[in-house]
mmCIF file of C-alpha atoms in Angstrom:
data_model
loop_
_atom_site.group_PDB
_atom_site.id
_atom_site.type_symbol
_atom_site.label_atom_id
_atom_site.label_comp_id
_atom_site.label_asym_id
_atom_site.label_seq_id
_atom_site.Cartn_x
_atom_site.Cartn_y
_atom_site.Cartn_z
ATOM 1 C CA UNK A 295 146.561 106.115 61.251
ATOM 2 C CA UNK A 296 143.780 103.667 60.506
ATOM 3 C CA UNK A 297 143.465 99.914 60.897
ATOM 4 C CA UNK A 298 140.843 97.428 59.761
ATOM 5 C CA UNK A 299 140.853 93.769 60.752
ATOM 6 C CA UNK A 300 138.359 91.286 59.358
ATOM 7 C CA UNK A 301 138.191 87.507 59.167
ATOM 8 C CA UNK A 302 136.916 85.311 56.344
ATOM 9 C CA UNK A 303 135.571 81.840 57.120
ATOM 10 C CA UNK A 304 135.743 78.878 54.769
ATOM 11 C CA UNK A 305 134.361 75.378 54.869
ATOM 12 C CA UNK A 306 135.156 73.839 51.494
ATOM 13 C CA UNK A 307 133.216 70.943 50.018
ATOM 14 C CA UNK A 308 136.349 69.381 48.563
ATOM 15 C CA UNK A 309 139.562 68.346 50.310
ATOM 16 C CA UNK A 310 141.593 70.747 48.159
ATOM 17 C CA UNK A 311 140.087 73.915 46.760
ATOM 18 C CA UNK A 312 141.173 77.282 45.352
ATOM 19 C CA UNK A 313 138.908 80.259 46.059
ATOM 20 C CA UNK A 314 139.215 83.727 44.527
ATOM 21 C CA UNK A 315 138.927 86.204 47.424
ATOM 22 C CA UNK A 316 140.020 89.377 45.586
ATOM 23 C CA UNK A 317 136.578 91.022 45.844
ATOM 24 C CA UNK A 318 136.362 90.276 49.555
ATOM 25 C CA UNK A 319 139.765 91.819 50.183
ATOM 26 C CA UNK A 320 138.783 94.859 48.094
ATOM 27 C CA UNK A 321 135.610 95.217 50.195
ATOM 28 C CA UNK A 322 137.624 95.235 53.425
ATOM 29 C CA UNK A 323 139.887 97.948 51.972
ATOM 30 C CA UNK A 324 136.848 99.994 50.889
ATOM 31 C CA UNK A 325 135.128 99.715 54.281
ATOM 32 C CA UNK A 326 138.358 100.713 56.046
ATOM 33 C CA UNK A 327 138.442 104.119 54.335
ATOM 34 C CA UNK A 328 142.201 103.674 53.988
ATOM 35 C CA UNK A 329 143.574 105.425 50.855
ATOM 36 C CA UNK A 330 147.281 104.647 51.256
ATOM 37 C CA UNK A 331 148.782 101.629 52.981
ATOM 38 C CA UNK A 332 149.126 97.881 52.898
ATOM 39 C CA UNK A 333 146.719 94.937 53.189
ATOM 40 C CA UNK A 334 147.933 91.706 54.784
ATOM 41 C CA UNK A 335 145.979 88.567 53.845
ATOM 42 C CA UNK A 336 147.047 85.555 55.880
ATOM 43 C CA UNK A 337 145.726 82.026 56.372
ATOM 44 C CA UNK A 338 145.359 81.207 60.074
ATOM 45 C CA UNK A 339 146.071 77.514 59.466
ATOM 46 C CA UNK A 340 149.122 75.416 58.737
ATOM 47 C CA UNK A 341 147.435 73.419 55.978
ATOM 48 C CA UNK A 342 146.212 76.302 53.814
ATOM 49 C CA UNK A 343 147.773 79.175 51.904
ATOM 50 C CA UNK A 344 147.160 82.515 50.228
ATOM 51 C CA UNK A 345 148.710 83.429 46.886
ATOM 52 C CA UNK A 346 148.378 85.858 43.985
ATOM 53 C CA UNK A 347 148.001 84.563 40.443
ATOM 54 C CA UNK A 348 145.613 84.138 37.519
ATOM 55 C CA UNK A 349 141.864 83.393 37.676
ATOM 56 C CA UNK A 350 142.044 80.792 34.908
ATOM 57 C CA UNK A 351 140.484 77.362 35.489
ATOM 58 C CA UNK A 352 143.075 75.390 33.520
ATOM 59 C CA UNK A 353 145.932 77.067 35.343
ATOM 60 C CA UNK A 354 144.342 76.355 38.716
ATOM 61 C CA UNK A 355 144.288 72.656 37.819
ATOM 62 C CA UNK A 356 147.926 72.939 36.710
ATOM 63 C CA UNK A 357 148.790 74.483 40.089
ATOM 64 C CA UNK A 358 146.971 71.723 41.931
ATOM 65 C CA UNK A 359 148.737 68.963 39.970
ATOM 66 C CA UNK A 360 152.091 70.682 40.393
ATOM 67 C CA UNK A 361 151.651 70.980 44.159
ATOM 68 C CA UNK A 362 150.661 67.318 44.284
ATOM 69 C CA UNK A 363 153.796 66.414 42.314
ATOM 70 C CA UNK A 364 156.178 68.413 44.521
ATOM 71 C CA UNK A 365 154.438 67.718 47.850
ATOM 72 C CA UNK A 366 152.536 64.480 47.275
ATOM 73 C CA UNK A 367 149.766 62.968 49.340
ATOM 74 C CA UNK A 368 151.185 59.860 50.959
ATOM 75 C CA UNK A 369 151.149 57.580 53.939
ATOM 76 C CA UNK A 370 154.818 57.877 54.821
ATOM 77 C CA UNK A 371 155.155 61.196 56.597
ATOM 78 C CA UNK A 372 156.565 61.080 60.136
ATOM 79 C CA UNK A 373 153.875 63.594 61.051
ATOM 80 C CA UNK A 374 151.321 60.795 60.579
ATOM 81 C CA UNK A 375 152.601 59.041 63.715
ATOM 82 C CA UNK A 376 150.575 61.671 65.606
ATOM 83 C CA UNK A 377 147.413 60.248 64.029
ATOM 84 C CA UNK A 378 147.229 62.991 61.400
ATOM 85 C CA UNK A 379 147.052 62.125 57.682
ATOM 86 C CA UNK A 380 147.738 65.555 56.212
ATOM 87 C CA UNK A 381 151.538 65.763 55.987
ATOM 88 C CA UNK A 382 151.285 66.771 52.336
ATOM 89 C CA UNK A 383 148.981 69.695 53.198
ATOM 90 C CA UNK A 384 151.665 71.211 55.468
ATOM 91 C CA UNK A 385 154.249 70.996 52.693
ATOM 92 C CA UNK A 386 151.855 72.424 50.093
ATOM 93 C CA UNK A 387 151.177 75.323 52.476
ATOM 94 C CA UNK A 388 154.901 76.008 52.843
ATOM 95 C CA UNK A 389 155.404 75.846 49.077
ATOM 96 C CA UNK A 390 152.596 78.246 48.168
ATOM 97 C CA UNK A 391 153.185 80.368 51.320
ATOM 98 C CA UNK A 392 150.551 81.263 53.897
ATOM 99 C CA UNK A 393 150.274 85.025 53.352
ATOM 100 C CA UNK A 394 150.577 87.899 50.911
ATOM 101 C CA UNK A 395 150.892 91.619 51.535
ATOM 102 C CA UNK A 396 149.346 93.925 48.969
ATOM 103 C CA UNK A 397 149.844 97.632 48.301
ATOM 104 C CA UNK A 398 146.822 99.950 48.722
ATOM 105 C CA UNK A 399 146.908 103.105 46.541
ATOM 106 C CA UNK A 400 144.057 105.626 46.118
ATOM 107 C CA UNK A 401 141.801 103.388 48.193
ATOM 108 C CA UNK A 402 142.240 100.325 45.958
ATOM 109 C CA UNK A 403 144.431 97.224 45.879
ATOM 110 C CA UNK A 404 147.319 98.256 43.630
ATOM 111 C CA UNK A 405 147.462 95.029 41.607
ATOM 112 C CA UNK A 406 148.382 94.316 37.998
ATOM 113 C CA UNK A 407 145.560 93.568 35.545
ATOM 114 C CA UNK A 408 145.717 89.771 35.956
ATOM 115 C CA UNK A 409 146.611 89.534 39.629
ATOM 116 C CA UNK A 410 143.946 87.859 41.742
ATOM 117 C CA UNK A 411 144.153 86.840 45.407
ATOM 118 C CA UNK A 412 143.436 83.177 46.150
ATOM 119 C CA UNK A 413 142.753 81.186 49.286
ATOM 120 C CA UNK A 414 144.259 77.718 48.785
ATOM 121 C CA UNK A 415 142.724 74.987 50.922
ATOM 122 C CA UNK A 416 144.821 71.822 51.259
ATOM 123 C CA UNK A 417 142.899 70.054 54.025
ATOM 124 C CA UNK A 418 139.320 71.227 53.843
ATOM 125 C CA UNK A 419 135.835 70.078 54.750
ATOM 126 C CA UNK A 420 136.166 71.872 58.091
ATOM 127 C CA UNK A 421 135.860 75.500 59.244
ATOM 128 C CA UNK A 422 138.981 77.553 58.574
ATOM 129 C CA UNK A 423 139.886 81.206 58.674
ATOM 130 C CA UNK A 424 141.826 83.976 56.927
ATOM 131 C CA UNK A 425 142.743 87.281 58.600
ATOM 132 C CA UNK A 426 142.804 90.497 56.568
ATOM 133 C CA UNK A 427 144.487 93.490 58.175
ATOM 134 C CA UNK A 428 144.673 96.835 56.403
ATOM 135 C CA UNK A 429 146.965 99.526 57.797
ATOM 136 C CA UNK A 430 147.497 103.059 56.526
ATOM 137 C CA UNK A 431 145.646 106.343 56.358
ATOM 138 C CA UNK B 19 152.933 109.111 58.493
ATOM 139 C CA UNK B 20 154.593 109.091 55.094
ATOM 140 C CA UNK B 21 154.088 107.020 51.964
ATOM 141 C CA UNK B 22 156.011 106.705 48.724
ATOM 142 C CA UNK B 23 154.816 104.717 45.734
ATOM 143 C CA UNK B 24 156.934 104.245 42.632
ATOM 144 C CA UNK B 25 156.885 101.839 39.702
ATOM 145 C CA UNK B 26 159.776 100.208 37.888
ATOM 146 C CA UNK B 27 159.368 99.144 34.267
ATOM 147 C CA UNK B 28 161.167 96.229 32.656
ATOM 148 C CA UNK B 29 161.381 94.906 29.123
ATOM 149 C CA UNK B 30 163.958 92.123 29.196
ATOM 150 C CA UNK B 31 165.880 91.004 26.146
ATOM 151 C CA UNK B 32 165.721 87.356 27.198
ATOM 152 C CA UNK B 33 162.697 85.200 28.004
ATOM 153 C CA UNK B 34 163.955 84.601 31.553
ATOM 154 C CA UNK B 35 166.125 87.133 33.325
ATOM 155 C CA UNK B 36 167.198 88.069 36.866
ATOM 156 C CA UNK B 37 167.780 91.768 37.552
ATOM 157 C CA UNK B 38 169.309 93.233 40.713
ATOM 158 C CA UNK B 39 167.018 96.115 41.782
ATOM 159 C CA UNK B 40 168.479 96.763 45.248
ATOM 160 C CA UNK B 41 169.849 100.208 44.335
ATOM 161 C CA UNK B 42 166.550 101.243 42.811
ATOM 162 C CA UNK B 43 164.644 100.223 45.928
ATOM 163 C CA UNK B 44 167.202 102.085 48.095
ATOM 164 C CA UNK B 45 166.680 105.187 45.955
ATOM 165 C CA UNK B 46 162.921 105.077 46.478
ATOM 166 C CA UNK B 47 163.483 104.781 50.243
ATOM 167 C CA UNK B 48 165.933 107.725 50.179
ATOM 168 C CA UNK B 49 163.594 109.952 48.157
ATOM 169 C CA UNK B 50 160.699 109.120 50.497
ATOM 170 C CA UNK B 51 162.481 110.635 53.514
ATOM 171 C CA UNK B 52 161.153 107.695 55.561
ATOM 172 C CA UNK B 53 163.528 106.763 58.413
ATOM 173 C CA UNK B 54 161.521 103.926 60.017
ATOM 174 C CA UNK B 55 159.084 101.640 58.268
ATOM 175 C CA UNK B 56 158.699 98.950 55.658
ATOM 176 C CA UNK B 57 159.214 98.743 51.899
ATOM 177 C CA UNK B 58 157.009 96.450 49.845
ATOM 178 C CA UNK B 59 158.432 95.366 46.466
ATOM 179 C CA UNK B 60 155.897 93.459 44.397
ATOM 180 C CA UNK B 61 155.722 92.226 40.818
ATOM 181 C CA UNK B 62 152.470 93.325 39.134
ATOM 182 C CA UNK B 63 152.424 90.245 36.914
ATOM 183 C CA UNK B 64 151.614 86.580 37.343
ATOM 184 C CA UNK B 65 154.657 85.369 35.411
ATOM 185 C CA UNK B 66 157.346 87.251 37.335
ATOM 186 C CA UNK B 67 158.633 87.367 40.891
ATOM 187 C CA UNK B 68 160.682 89.300 43.422
ATOM 188 C CA UNK B 69 163.111 87.610 45.789
ATOM 189 C CA UNK B 70 166.057 88.328 48.079
ATOM 190 C CA UNK B 71 169.321 86.418 47.655
ATOM 191 C CA UNK B 72 172.930 86.642 46.505
ATOM 192 C CA UNK B 73 174.329 88.713 43.605
ATOM 193 C CA UNK B 74 176.522 85.866 42.371
ATOM 194 C CA UNK B 75 176.393 84.898 38.677
ATOM 195 C CA UNK B 76 176.900 81.170 39.221
ATOM 196 C CA UNK B 77 174.170 81.037 41.839
ATOM 197 C CA UNK B 78 171.757 82.899 39.577
ATOM 198 C CA UNK B 79 172.288 80.197 36.942
ATOM 199 C CA UNK B 80 171.757 77.547 39.637
ATOM 200 C CA UNK B 81 168.485 79.236 40.592
ATOM 201 C CA UNK B 82 167.372 79.341 36.963
ATOM 202 C CA UNK B 83 168.159 75.647 36.393
ATOM 203 C CA UNK B 84 166.491 74.690 39.668
ATOM 204 C CA UNK B 85 163.306 76.587 38.781
ATOM 205 C CA UNK B 86 163.318 74.906 35.368
ATOM 206 C CA UNK B 87 163.673 71.504 37.043
ATOM 207 C CA UNK B 88 160.831 72.041 39.556
ATOM 208 C CA UNK B 89 158.529 73.991 37.229
ATOM 209 C CA UNK B 90 159.571 72.952 33.728
ATOM 210 C CA UNK B 91 158.770 74.573 30.418
ATOM 211 C CA UNK B 92 156.450 72.208 28.578
ATOM 212 C CA UNK B 93 153.587 71.881 26.173
ATOM 213 C CA UNK B 94 151.256 69.974 28.448
ATOM 214 C CA UNK B 95 149.790 72.565 30.776
ATOM 215 C CA UNK B 96 146.005 72.875 30.779
ATOM 216 C CA UNK B 97 146.534 76.625 30.827
ATOM 217 C CA UNK B 98 147.790 76.329 27.243
ATOM 218 C CA UNK B 99 144.283 75.514 26.008
ATOM 219 C CA UNK B 100 143.659 79.264 26.341
ATOM 220 C CA UNK B 101 146.314 79.854 23.675
ATOM 221 C CA UNK B 102 149.007 80.779 26.205
ATOM 222 C CA UNK B 103 152.329 78.927 26.249
ATOM 223 C CA UNK B 104 153.654 80.166 29.603
ATOM 224 C CA UNK B 105 152.279 77.690 32.152
ATOM 225 C CA UNK B 106 155.755 77.155 33.563
ATOM 226 C CA UNK B 107 156.199 80.897 34.171
ATOM 227 C CA UNK B 108 153.135 80.940 36.456
ATOM 228 C CA UNK B 109 154.506 78.045 38.502
ATOM 229 C CA UNK B 110 157.992 79.596 38.696
ATOM 230 C CA UNK B 111 156.371 82.813 39.937
ATOM 231 C CA UNK B 112 154.510 80.918 42.668
ATOM 232 C CA UNK B 113 157.685 79.071 43.690
ATOM 233 C CA UNK B 114 159.884 82.160 43.974
ATOM 234 C CA UNK B 115 156.980 84.325 45.235
ATOM 235 C CA UNK B 116 155.836 87.612 43.729
ATOM 236 C CA UNK B 117 156.746 90.026 46.545
ATOM 237 C CA UNK B 118 159.056 90.778 49.443
ATOM 238 C CA UNK B 119 158.663 93.209 52.314
ATOM 239 C CA UNK B 120 161.828 94.776 53.673
ATOM 240 C CA UNK B 121 162.515 96.601 56.932
ATOM 241 C CA UNK B 122 163.614 100.258 56.747
ATOM 242 C CA UNK B 123 165.795 101.432 59.671
ATOM 243 C CA UNK B 124 167.587 104.808 59.921
ATOM 244 C CA UNK B 125 166.521 105.619 56.378
ATOM 245 C CA UNK B 126 168.093 102.513 54.809
ATOM 246 C CA UNK B 127 166.975 99.015 53.828
ATOM 247 C CA UNK B 128 167.842 96.930 56.894
ATOM 248 C CA UNK B 129 169.349 93.989 54.986
ATOM 249 C CA UNK B 130 172.134 91.567 55.807
ATOM 250 C CA UNK B 131 175.487 92.057 54.055
ATOM 251 C CA UNK B 132 174.742 89.641 51.178
ATOM 252 C CA UNK B 133 171.037 90.263 50.734
ATOM 253 C CA UNK B 134 170.133 91.737 47.364
ATOM 254 C CA UNK B 135 166.655 92.300 45.909
ATOM 255 C CA UNK B 136 166.004 90.693 42.534
ATOM 256 C CA UNK B 137 163.307 91.012 39.911
ATOM 257 C CA UNK B 138 162.826 87.579 38.324
ATOM 258 C CA UNK B 139 161.356 87.626 34.843
ATOM 259 C CA UNK B 140 159.884 84.323 33.662
ATOM 260 C CA UNK B 141 158.072 85.475 30.510
ATOM 261 C CA UNK B 142 159.855 88.550 29.266
ATOM 262 C CA UNK B 143 160.433 90.464 26.051
ATOM 263 C CA UNK B 144 157.434 92.646 26.869
ATOM 264 C CA UNK B 145 156.810 95.635 29.168
ATOM 265 C CA UNK B 146 156.255 94.636 32.790
ATOM 266 C CA UNK B 147 156.082 96.456 36.091
ATOM 267 C CA UNK B 148 157.045 96.293 39.767
ATOM 268 C CA UNK B 149 155.422 98.457 42.444
ATOM 269 C CA UNK B 150 157.491 99.738 45.376
ATOM 270 C CA UNK B 151 155.572 101.156 48.325
ATOM 271 C CA UNK B 152 157.356 102.535 51.366
ATOM 272 C CA UNK B 153 155.332 103.280 54.502
ATOM 273 C CA UNK B 154 156.570 104.732 57.793
ATOM 274 C CA UNK B 155 157.763 108.034 59.175
ATOM 275 C CA UNK C 87 152.954 105.751 65.285
ATOM 276 C CA UNK C 88 155.319 103.377 67.032
ATOM 277 C CA UNK C 89 158.194 101.212 65.840
ATOM 278 C CA UNK C 90 160.255 98.543 67.520
ATOM 279 C CA UNK C 91 163.301 96.916 65.923
ATOM 280 C CA UNK C 92 165.154 94.052 67.565
ATOM 281 C CA UNK C 93 167.611 91.442 66.344
ATOM 282 C CA UNK C 94 167.880 87.772 67.296
ATOM 283 C CA UNK C 95 171.230 86.010 67.048
ATOM 284 C CA UNK C 96 171.685 82.323 66.308
ATOM 285 C CA UNK C 97 174.663 80.013 66.218
ATOM 286 C CA UNK C 98 173.277 76.526 65.683
ATOM 287 C CA UNK C 99 175.117 73.382 66.690
ATOM 288 C CA UNK C 100 173.935 71.517 63.609
ATOM 289 C CA UNK C 101 174.325 72.436 59.928
ATOM 290 C CA UNK C 102 170.541 72.531 59.455
ATOM 291 C CA UNK C 103 168.215 73.381 62.322
ATOM 292 C CA UNK C 104 164.644 74.602 62.901
ATOM 293 C CA UNK C 105 164.081 76.871 65.901
ATOM 294 C CA UNK C 106 160.702 77.984 67.250
ATOM 295 C CA UNK C 107 160.952 81.760 67.794
ATOM 296 C CA UNK C 108 157.262 82.510 68.406
ATOM 297 C CA UNK C 109 157.782 83.494 72.057
ATOM 298 C CA UNK C 110 160.653 85.795 71.157
ATOM 299 C CA UNK C 111 158.566 87.550 68.527
ATOM 300 C CA UNK C 112 155.675 87.865 71.033
ATOM 301 C CA UNK C 113 158.081 89.427 73.536
ATOM 302 C CA UNK C 114 159.197 92.044 71.028
ATOM 303 C CA UNK C 115 155.546 92.879 70.317
ATOM 304 C CA UNK C 116 154.817 93.140 74.065
ATOM 305 C CA UNK C 117 157.811 95.385 74.754
ATOM 306 C CA UNK C 118 156.858 97.634 71.818
ATOM 307 C CA UNK C 119 153.508 98.543 73.395
ATOM 308 C CA UNK C 120 151.987 98.298 69.915
ATOM 309 C CA UNK C 121 148.330 97.188 70.027
ATOM 310 C CA UNK C 122 147.503 97.284 66.305
ATOM 311 C CA UNK C 123 149.926 96.754 63.457
ATOM 312 C CA UNK C 124 152.218 94.295 61.759
ATOM 313 C CA UNK C 125 155.363 92.423 62.758
ATOM 314 C CA UNK C 126 157.968 91.637 60.105
ATOM 315 C CA UNK C 127 160.324 88.730 60.910
ATOM 316 C CA UNK C 128 163.106 88.415 58.366
ATOM 317 C CA UNK C 129 166.314 86.388 58.114
ATOM 318 C CA UNK C 130 169.292 88.641 57.329
ATOM 319 C CA UNK C 131 171.065 85.858 55.448
ATOM 320 C CA UNK C 132 170.727 84.188 52.077
ATOM 321 C CA UNK C 133 171.073 80.647 53.459
ATOM 322 C CA UNK C 134 168.340 80.783 56.122
ATOM 323 C CA UNK C 135 164.607 81.326 56.213
ATOM 324 C CA UNK C 136 161.616 82.171 58.373
ATOM 325 C CA UNK C 137 158.300 80.348 58.064
ATOM 326 C CA UNK C 138 155.037 79.705 59.915
ATOM 327 C CA UNK C 139 153.885 76.137 60.573
ATOM 328 C CA UNK C 140 153.398 73.456 63.201
ATOM 329 C CA UNK C 141 155.592 72.790 66.279
ATOM 330 C CA UNK C 142 155.536 69.029 65.742
ATOM 331 C CA UNK C 143 158.842 67.131 65.735
ATOM 332 C CA UNK C 144 157.829 64.556 63.124
ATOM 333 C CA UNK C 145 156.619 67.258 60.752
ATOM 334 C CA UNK C 146 159.833 69.236 61.185
ATOM 335 C CA UNK C 147 161.759 66.146 60.046
ATOM 336 C CA UNK C 148 159.350 65.798 57.117
ATOM 337 C CA UNK C 149 160.019 69.418 56.177
ATOM 338 C CA UNK C 150 163.775 68.871 56.372
ATOM 339 C CA UNK C 151 163.640 65.748 54.182
ATOM 340 C CA UNK C 152 161.328 67.455 51.719
ATOM 341 C CA UNK C 153 163.644 70.461 51.397
ATOM 342 C CA UNK C 154 166.569 68.104 50.888
ATOM 343 C CA UNK C 155 164.627 66.280 48.165
ATOM 344 C CA UNK C 156 163.636 69.451 46.265
ATOM 345 C CA UNK C 157 166.878 71.375 46.845
ATOM 346 C CA UNK C 158 169.495 68.696 47.472
ATOM 347 C CA UNK C 159 172.939 69.054 48.952
ATOM 348 C CA UNK C 160 175.413 68.380 46.159
ATOM 349 C CA UNK C 161 178.757 69.176 44.678
ATOM 350 C CA UNK C 162 177.542 70.309 41.298
ATOM 351 C CA UNK C 163 176.283 73.835 41.822
ATOM 352 C CA UNK C 164 177.922 76.554 39.722
ATOM 353 C CA UNK C 165 177.959 78.655 42.882
ATOM 354 C CA UNK C 166 180.622 76.293 44.238
ATOM 355 C CA UNK C 167 183.159 77.627 41.732
ATOM 356 C CA UNK C 168 183.445 80.594 44.118
ATOM 357 C CA UNK C 169 184.772 78.215 46.791
ATOM 358 C CA UNK C 170 181.410 77.988 48.572
ATOM 359 C CA UNK C 171 179.787 74.605 49.216
ATOM 360 C CA UNK C 172 176.304 75.761 50.217
ATOM 361 C CA UNK C 173 174.405 76.035 46.928
ATOM 362 C CA UNK C 174 171.609 73.896 48.353
ATOM 363 C CA UNK C 175 171.179 76.269 51.311
ATOM 364 C CA UNK C 176 170.417 79.184 48.961
ATOM 365 C CA UNK C 177 167.760 77.152 47.148
ATOM 366 C CA UNK C 178 166.234 75.916 50.419
ATOM 367 C CA UNK C 179 166.067 79.535 51.587
ATOM 368 C CA UNK C 180 164.243 80.562 48.398
ATOM 369 C CA UNK C 181 161.829 77.641 48.722
ATOM 370 C CA UNK C 182 160.873 78.292 52.356
ATOM 371 C CA UNK C 183 161.142 82.094 51.904
ATOM 372 C CA UNK C 184 163.251 84.408 54.037
ATOM 373 C CA UNK C 185 160.540 86.411 55.812
ATOM 374 C CA UNK C 186 157.000 86.457 57.161
ATOM 375 C CA UNK C 187 154.779 89.362 58.125
ATOM 376 C CA UNK C 188 152.339 88.783 60.960
ATOM 377 C CA UNK C 189 149.250 90.717 62.036
ATOM 378 C CA UNK C 190 149.247 92.277 65.523
ATOM 379 C CA UNK C 191 145.791 92.690 67.096
ATOM 380 C CA UNK C 192 145.075 93.764 70.704
ATOM 381 C CA UNK C 193 148.788 93.693 71.464
ATOM 382 C CA UNK C 194 149.293 90.050 70.425
ATOM 383 C CA UNK C 195 150.346 88.166 67.291
ATOM 384 C CA UNK C 196 147.055 87.375 65.576
ATOM 385 C CA UNK C 197 147.888 83.753 64.690
ATOM 386 C CA UNK C 198 145.757 80.640 64.397
ATOM 387 C CA UNK C 199 145.957 78.063 67.203
ATOM 388 C CA UNK C 200 148.667 75.941 65.556
ATOM 389 C CA UNK C 201 150.681 78.630 63.851
ATOM 390 C CA UNK C 202 154.238 78.943 65.151
ATOM 391 C CA UNK C 203 157.065 81.073 63.768
ATOM 392 C CA UNK C 204 160.274 79.203 62.897
ATOM 393 C CA UNK C 205 163.795 80.228 62.077
ATOM 394 C CA UNK C 206 165.154 77.724 59.530
ATOM 395 C CA UNK C 207 168.925 77.455 59.419
ATOM 396 C CA UNK C 208 170.343 75.835 56.277
ATOM 397 C CA UNK C 209 174.040 76.613 56.737
ATOM 398 C CA UNK C 210 174.677 76.945 60.443
ATOM 399 C CA UNK C 211 177.479 76.618 62.944
ATOM 400 C CA UNK C 212 178.217 80.332 62.571
ATOM 401 C CA UNK C 213 176.631 83.532 63.939
ATOM 402 C CA UNK C 214 173.526 84.609 62.048
ATOM 403 C CA UNK C 215 170.765 87.126 62.573
ATOM 404 C CA UNK C 216 167.035 87.758 62.241
ATOM 405 C CA UNK C 217 165.478 91.234 62.278
ATOM 406 C CA UNK C 218 162.066 91.779 63.878
ATOM 407 C CA UNK C 219 160.343 95.069 63.124
ATOM 408 C CA UNK C 220 156.948 95.913 64.599
ATOM 409 C CA UNK C 221 155.056 98.894 63.231
ATOM 410 C CA UNK C 222 151.678 100.255 64.343
ATOM 411 C CA UNK C 223 150.184 102.106 67.295
#
């Protein structure tokens, strides 16, 4: 049984940003030598997420506007009594989910033709991390 | 360590459809001979999802109406500039999530009494796929 | 290869409640003796969820209000024709998701500094269960 654990660091220029990390996850799988198994990709923060969808610029803007509609930026969150201002980022993270788990078959991510893995930053401009753990043989 | 990887194909008659695949996932687990482990069930498309909930017709309609309310069909998505018309299906897929991972105990899916696994099609009437990977021993 | 499977029972005093179960999940990992692997934490009910986010009281209220806004309590669900009154709880469960899978590294949950695991009860005041399965070596 083999394991590989690697961490990706991000420090986005914008407050919200969507970064395609499919190639980086594929690289971790390749380096692991694992042919059959599963790859867990998980944000280590409560104001960021990881999801699988399309690498299409218009759609990414649609996703961003949709998240802002369902979990809007605003001054009125109770969480802000702690001095924080990022209540919306927590809700966006819950909505998009913080992790995905991907099948590994024949040494590759077993994804459909349009499936890409994204890191979604909802409270950026600081150093943040994603853990990738591959498990199999 | 044992692995089993199988694919389910769908080609729904309706544009949106919700299909109970619990028995099919159970069959893959049974055929695998795996007694302890985990079963990953993941849509291979960016306009479909997999979720766990109740096999109750009224509730399934409630879910469909709720998804349509939070991620409505509409002409105004930026994604449609590519010629696509399925922006809503991408958002519905993100909301419901594209995969679940299920515990396998004593050779069975270790689910609660009402938990059923569903394939959720949001842009159907074409051939689409789900991957099931069971890992354990 | 090692496995550990344990169940947590809940019977909340309130109809909706959010319970931090991080220590309980850590205990299961510790007892398992597993140093490298993954821990699946999954509600066994269709009106409850499991999520990862902050242990901050104000935020937990924000989350509860947000869930109530997007998946409101109400008399008008089709599901209620069965005699049930918990249509909203099913939708809240779908929104927050019913399970998380967590990396285990060096015998500990490999979480970020603010990440806590929560059981989210949406239809409580009855006995309900969560399954924790750790797999690795």
